[in-house]
Amino acid sequence: MWDYTEKVLDLFYNPKNQGAIEDPSEAGVAVVFGEVGSIACGDALRLHLKIEVEADRILDARFQTFGCTSAIASSSALTEIIKGITLDEALNVSNRDIANYLGGLPEEKMHCSVMGQEALEAAIYKYRGIEVEHHEEDDGALICSCFGVSENRIRRVVIENNLTTVEQVTSYVKAGGGCSSCAAEIEDLIAAVQQEKALTATRVAAEIATAQAQNRPLTTVQKISLIQTALQEVRPMLLADGGDVELYDIEGDVVKVVLKGACGSCESSTATLKNAIEVRLRERVLPNLVVEAVA
Amino acid sequence: MSAVIYLDNNATTQVDPEVVAAILPYLTQYYGNPSSMHSFGGQVGKALKQARNQVASLLGAEESEIIFTSCGTEGNNTAIRAAIAAQPDRKHLITTQVEHACVLNLFKQLEKQGYTVTYLSVNRKGQLDLMELEAAITGSTALVSTMYANNETGTVFPVEQAGAIAKEYGATFHVDAVQVAGKLPLNMKTSTIDLMTISGHKLHAPKGVGALFVRRGFRFRPLLVGGHQERGRRAGTENVAGIVGLGKAAELAQLHLADVATEKKLRDRLEKGLLAISDTELNGDRKNRLPNTTNIGFKYIEGEAILLSLDQYGICASSGSACTSGSLEPSHVLRAMGLPYTILHGSIRFSLSRNTTESDIDLVLEVMPGIVERLRALSPFNNDQAEWLQDREEAVVGAR
Ligand code: FES
């Protein structure tokens, strides 16, 4: 039996926002839905969005899910996360956000959170008139024919979730979970992504070193890279206390971060943590950085 | 969760209290090694002999035809390897697509070692076609290995006829009877079976003990070599307590064979009630079936979600859905039966035991319609016409 969090069980037994959105034909409002999965794959999600056209904002979100406990809970979580945010913000919602909202999912069930992210994307693309077929064609070669998973889908999930093994990829997008004849290709892909990552890291590090030696100001990319590394250093401490931090954006010397879990919940701890992070970033990156937590 | 309503007896059973009582002295007082040359160990040797008798009696076999093993997996592996060793010149093997993993995976390994394996198919009811066996078998077939009854659907195979065909061609006939021992009467004296596996924990003995029937005169090569335990056919100091428990469990199973009719009645009532829910189907062979098992497909919803919903009421069942197992593919048994995906993912097995009561069944029948209704309300699928799944279904099936 899977070890589910209270939140997963709660959203499974008492799902929020289930059902479809009937087309209200209200002025200024559009209704759209996105679909992923299939009954063959064992899970499928139809995500319905009600969009305020003028503000490009999600007014309401509902789901219909065929799938296991975590598929249902993930769908319900997704609808809660995206209600009220703009479509652009919604496109930044990752499967990790869904899993985090649920207090985590067993790794073997991460594909349920990925399904949520993909349905959201499908709905928004559809609303914006971006041909989903085209989008999929652009996605590169088909790697896993058992589950119809393309190269780019695997790349994305590897990068976003920092995956290192074929088993993990299988848990996240199912690729490799059937006849497993694609396992070798997945392995190659992971290696390629890791290598690209390593190369970029060395290149940026070299650039930073030159910039610092010549006393040139850091470019934004360089700043982000340094900030990410510094954040990685503080994360274990936060994770140990049930929290987490993620870089949201930077504007000049203002670093915007999202505090998650326990870190986000109480005022005073937020301030302490913000300061702790700020101290670290100032000493690692630039002395004049200011850290702000976004909600 | 208060009381557990345990309807997952094909997975494992509760150890009978009488079995526990029989075992205890062999964990405390009588701890001698049965191979020892002193009377303290000798006492233990006697207990083994008695257990062998009890098991032989349940199987309608002779005492000398019983080898104790550690589980069904060991029994099946031993039997298959022994059969191959017995006729080293024959390189063809026959089994079915719906065997337990411990059989299927061994055959896959043997294929890599140069054997040709025929995997017999099953029909929509999960039943074998003996004509297919006749067509596949040749003079170079070393072994026909099949289950007696399927663990997921309860479908009972015509093993005696299959054995007769194997005999005609001089092939060894092995049967995995793990699900059958204690549920159907067995008589090895009049049987065509050469080798037969049983497992203790499926008949109210503890886990970690099983037995293999080896027909007298069969040229047996052991899997485990070492000491001369089990007359040289399975080395290693015996799991005495487990074996004593298996003996007692076999004795009790024989006594309870008569009650199986009651179990079947309960099963039938459960089945009828569940099939009254709309869009449900029975998976398996209604006629040739274990008396304790029913497997029902609830269309358009997924098995794990059903199981977790049942769990809220303390009801334990099992599903052929991939989500419960960590694997991503649904049950190979239900797939071999050619069930559509709409049923495949939402199939639930209820397996009863002699401990199952009327009120257990009542509760399942009371809560199941609500569970199905709730999950269907969440599902985007509600009829076989939903085209956006059909396209994908074909695509995926075609890719396999
Ligand atoms: S092709 Fe990927 S699992 Fe079969």
PDB file of C-alpha atoms in Angstrom, chain B residues 145-273:
ATOM      1  CA  SER B 145       3.858 -26.425 -16.836  1.00  0.00           C
ATOM      2  CA  THR B 146       0.537 -24.848 -15.979  1.00  0.00           C
ATOM      3  CA  MET B 147      -1.406 -23.476 -13.070  1.00  0.00           C
ATOM      4  CA  TYR B 148      -4.239 -25.505 -11.697  1.00  0.00           C
ATOM      5  CA  ALA B 149      -6.314 -22.397 -11.080  1.00  0.00           C
ATOM      6  CA  ASN B 150      -5.574 -18.775 -11.777  1.00  0.00           C
ATOM      7  CA  ASN B 151      -4.941 -16.564  -8.781  1.00  0.00           C
ATOM      8  CA  GLU B 152      -6.681 -13.516 -10.220  1.00  0.00           C
ATOM      9  CA  THR B 153      -9.812 -14.921 -11.795  1.00  0.00           C
ATOM     10  CA  GLY B 154     -10.074 -18.296 -10.081  1.00  0.00           C
ATOM     11  CA  THR B 155     -10.495 -19.967 -13.483  1.00  0.00           C
ATOM     12  CA  VAL B 156      -9.692 -23.677 -13.105  1.00  0.00           C
ATOM     13  CA  PHE B 157      -7.806 -25.311 -15.974  1.00  0.00           C
ATOM     14  CA  PRO B 158      -8.507 -28.833 -17.256  1.00  0.00           C
ATOM     15  CA  VAL B 159      -5.225 -30.082 -15.862  1.00  0.00           C
ATOM     16  CA  GLU B 160      -5.911 -33.798 -15.984  1.00  0.00           C
ATOM     17  CA  GLN B 161      -6.634 -33.640 -19.716  1.00  0.00           C
ATOM     18  CA  ALA B 162      -3.595 -31.433 -20.250  1.00  0.00           C
ATOM     19  CA  GLY B 163      -1.521 -33.987 -18.345  1.00  0.00           C
ATOM     20  CA  ALA B 164      -2.828 -36.797 -20.526  1.00  0.00           C
ATOM     21  CA  ILE B 165      -1.660 -34.910 -23.603  1.00  0.00           C
ATOM     22  CA  ALA B 166       1.761 -34.307 -22.031  1.00  0.00           C
ATOM     23  CA  LYS B 167       2.060 -38.010 -21.241  1.00  0.00           C
ATOM     24  CA  GLU B 168       1.349 -38.978 -24.844  1.00  0.00           C
ATOM     25  CA  TYR B 169       4.451 -37.080 -25.878  1.00  0.00           C
ATOM     26  CA  GLY B 170       6.593 -38.174 -22.967  1.00  0.00           C
ATOM     27  CA  ALA B 171       6.775 -34.672 -21.505  1.00  0.00           C
ATOM     28  CA  THR B 172       6.886 -34.006 -17.780  1.00  0.00           C
ATOM     29  CA  PHE B 173       3.746 -32.384 -16.417  1.00  0.00           C
ATOM     30  CA  HIS B 174       4.089 -29.779 -13.674  1.00  0.00           C
ATOM     31  CA  VAL B 175       1.185 -28.033 -12.013  1.00  0.00           C
ATOM     32  CA  ASP B 176       1.238 -24.937  -9.835  1.00  0.00           C
ATOM     33  CA  ALA B 177      -1.573 -25.787  -7.437  1.00  0.00           C
ATOM     34  CA  VAL B 178      -0.872 -22.991  -4.980  1.00  0.00           C
ATOM     35  CA  GLN B 179      -4.415 -21.611  -5.291  1.00  0.00           C
ATOM     36  CA  VAL B 180      -6.083 -24.988  -5.326  1.00  0.00           C
ATOM     37  CA  ALA B 181      -4.774 -26.917  -2.333  1.00  0.00           C
ATOM     38  CA  GLY B 182      -7.438 -26.791   0.338  1.00  0.00           C
ATOM     39  CA  LYS B 183     -10.062 -25.423  -2.031  1.00  0.00           C
ATOM     40  CA  LEU B 184     -10.634 -28.378  -4.353  1.00  0.00           C
ATOM     41  CA  PRO B 185     -10.146 -32.074  -3.600  1.00  0.00           C
ATOM     42  CA  LEU B 186      -6.885 -33.480  -4.951  1.00  0.00           C
ATOM     43  CA  ASN B 187      -5.881 -37.051  -5.589  1.00  0.00           C
ATOM     44  CA  MET B 188      -2.406 -37.610  -6.924  1.00  0.00           C
ATOM     45  CA  LYS B 189      -2.883 -41.369  -7.017  1.00  0.00           C
ATOM     46  CA  THR B 190      -5.135 -41.160 -10.036  1.00  0.00           C
ATOM     47  CA  SER B 191      -3.623 -38.004 -11.499  1.00  0.00           C
ATOM     48  CA  THR B 192      -1.554 -37.306 -14.604  1.00  0.00           C
ATOM     49  CA  ILE B 193       0.517 -34.754 -12.691  1.00  0.00           C
ATOM     50  CA  ASP B 194       4.231 -35.482 -12.177  1.00  0.00           C
ATOM     51  CA  LEU B 195       5.192 -32.467 -10.107  1.00  0.00           C
ATOM     52  CA  MET B 196       2.909 -30.165  -8.138  1.00  0.00           C
ATOM     53  CA  THR B 197       3.576 -27.079  -6.062  1.00  0.00           C
ATOM     54  CA  ILE B 198       1.674 -25.882  -3.017  1.00  0.00           C
ATOM     55  CA  SER B 199       2.305 -23.001  -0.614  1.00  0.00           C
ATOM     56  CA  GLY B 200       1.489 -22.875   3.083  1.00  0.00           C
ATOM     57  CA  HIS B 201       0.307 -19.328   3.510  1.00  0.00           C
ATOM     58  CA  LYS B 202      -2.507 -19.760   1.022  1.00  0.00           C
ATOM     59  CA  LEU B 203      -4.126 -22.362   3.267  1.00  0.00           C
ATOM     60  CA  HIS B 204      -3.859 -20.830   6.732  1.00  0.00           C
ATOM     61  CA  ALA B 205      -0.293 -21.937   7.466  1.00  0.00           C
ATOM     62  CA  PRO B 206       2.422 -19.311   7.956  1.00  0.00           C
ATOM     63  CA  LYS B 207       4.491 -17.749   5.200  1.00  0.00           C
ATOM     64  CA  GLY B 208       7.857 -19.308   4.422  1.00  0.00           C
ATOM     65  CA  VAL B 209       6.832 -22.908   3.945  1.00  0.00           C
ATOM     66  CA  GLY B 210       5.529 -24.906   1.016  1.00  0.00           C
ATOM     67  CA  ALA B 211       5.657 -28.352  -0.469  1.00  0.00           C
ATOM     68  CA  LEU B 212       6.403 -29.978  -3.773  1.00  0.00           C
ATOM     69  CA  PHE B 213       4.804 -33.237  -4.831  1.00  0.00           C
ATOM     70  CA  VAL B 214       7.229 -35.371  -6.829  1.00  0.00           C
ATOM     71  CA  ARG B 215       5.705 -38.505  -8.278  1.00  0.00           C
ATOM     72  CA  ARG B 216       7.485 -41.636  -7.194  1.00  0.00           C
ATOM     73  CA  GLY B 217       9.999 -42.746  -9.772  1.00  0.00           C
ATOM     74  CA  PHE B 218      10.497 -39.274 -11.211  1.00  0.00           C
ATOM     75  CA  ARG B 219      14.194 -38.648 -11.908  1.00  0.00           C
ATOM     76  CA  PHE B 220      14.599 -35.691  -9.659  1.00  0.00           C
ATOM     77  CA  ARG B 221      17.540 -33.269  -9.618  1.00  0.00           C
ATOM     78  CA  PRO B 222      17.526 -30.962  -6.606  1.00  0.00           C
ATOM     79  CA  LEU B 223      17.699 -27.194  -6.895  1.00  0.00           C
ATOM     80  CA  LEU B 224      19.390 -26.729  -3.542  1.00  0.00           C
ATOM     81  CA  VAL B 225      22.330 -29.012  -2.914  1.00  0.00           C
ATOM     82  CA  GLY B 226      24.137 -29.477   0.346  1.00  0.00           C
ATOM     83  CA  GLY B 227      23.139 -31.779   3.199  1.00  0.00           C
ATOM     84  CA  HIS B 228      20.983 -34.830   2.802  1.00  0.00           C
ATOM     85  CA  GLN B 229      17.777 -33.320   4.165  1.00  0.00           C
ATOM     86  CA  GLU B 230      14.545 -34.292   2.430  1.00  0.00           C
ATOM     87  CA  ARG B 231      16.330 -37.427   1.271  1.00  0.00           C
ATOM     88  CA  GLY B 232      18.815 -35.366  -0.657  1.00  0.00           C
ATOM     89  CA  ARG B 233      16.188 -33.595  -2.677  1.00  0.00           C
ATOM     90  CA  ARG B 234      16.221 -30.245  -0.894  1.00  0.00           C
ATOM     91  CA  ALA B 235      19.251 -29.410   1.191  1.00  0.00           C
ATOM     92  CA  GLY B 236      19.134 -27.063   4.162  1.00  0.00           C
ATOM     93  CA  THR B 237      17.948 -27.468   7.722  1.00  0.00           C
ATOM     94  CA  GLU B 238      14.196 -27.739   7.689  1.00  0.00           C
ATOM     95  CA  ASN B 239      11.925 -24.906   8.771  1.00  0.00           C
ATOM     96  CA  VAL B 240      10.504 -27.238  11.378  1.00  0.00           C
ATOM     97  CA  ALA B 241       7.970 -24.874  12.909  1.00  0.00           C
ATOM     98  CA  GLY B 242       6.679 -23.851   9.500  1.00  0.00           C
ATOM     99  CA  ILE B 243       6.484 -27.443   8.337  1.00  0.00           C
ATOM    100  CA  VAL B 244       4.603 -28.517  11.453  1.00  0.00           C
ATOM    101  CA  GLY B 245       2.249 -25.607  10.761  1.00  0.00           C
ATOM    102  CA  LEU B 246       1.807 -26.647   7.148  1.00  0.00           C
ATOM    103  CA  GLY B 247       1.027 -30.187   8.296  1.00  0.00           C
ATOM    104  CA  LYS B 248      -1.629 -28.982  10.693  1.00  0.00           C
ATOM    105  CA  ALA B 249      -3.022 -26.593   8.081  1.00  0.00           C
ATOM    106  CA  ALA B 250      -3.258 -29.444   5.570  1.00  0.00           C
ATOM    107  CA  GLU B 251      -5.130 -31.545   8.084  1.00  0.00           C
ATOM    108  CA  LEU B 252      -7.552 -28.699   8.785  1.00  0.00           C
ATOM    109  CA  ALA B 253      -7.970 -27.944   5.085  1.00  0.00           C
ATOM    110  CA  GLN B 254      -9.015 -31.506   4.494  1.00  0.00           C
ATOM    111  CA  LEU B 255     -11.597 -31.274   7.264  1.00  0.00           C
ATOM    112  CA  HIS B 256     -12.883 -27.994   5.873  1.00  0.00           C
ATOM    113  CA  LEU B 257     -13.167 -29.142   2.262  1.00  0.00           C
ATOM    114  CA  ALA B 258     -16.749 -29.974   3.075  1.00  0.00           C
ATOM    115  CA  ASP B 259     -17.459 -26.339   4.044  1.00  0.00           C
ATOM    116  CA  VAL B 260     -16.328 -25.024   0.714  1.00  0.00           C
ATOM    117  CA  ALA B 261     -19.941 -25.089  -0.450  1.00  0.00           C
ATOM    118  CA  THR B 262     -20.797 -22.460   2.160  1.00  0.00           C
ATOM    119  CA  GLU B 263     -17.924 -20.308   1.003  1.00  0.00           C
ATOM    120  CA  LYS B 264     -19.138 -20.615  -2.548  1.00  0.00           C
ATOM    121  CA  LYS B 265     -22.634 -19.535  -1.544  1.00  0.00           C
ATOM    122  CA  LEU B 266     -21.254 -16.408   0.078  1.00  0.00           C
ATOM    123  CA  ARG B 267     -19.095 -15.731  -2.969  1.00  0.00           C
ATOM    124  CA  ASP B 268     -22.094 -16.112  -5.248  1.00  0.00           C
ATOM    125  CA  ARG B 269     -24.150 -13.725  -3.154  1.00  0.00           C
ATOM    126  CA  LEU B 270     -21.361 -11.171  -3.217  1.00  0.00           C
ATOM    127  CA  GLU B 271     -20.936 -11.575  -6.945  1.00  0.00           C
ATOM    128  CA  LYS B 272     -24.613 -11.256  -7.709  1.00  0.00           C
ATOM    129  CA  GLY B 273     -24.862  -8.103  -5.629  1.00  0.00           C
TER     130      GLY B 273
END
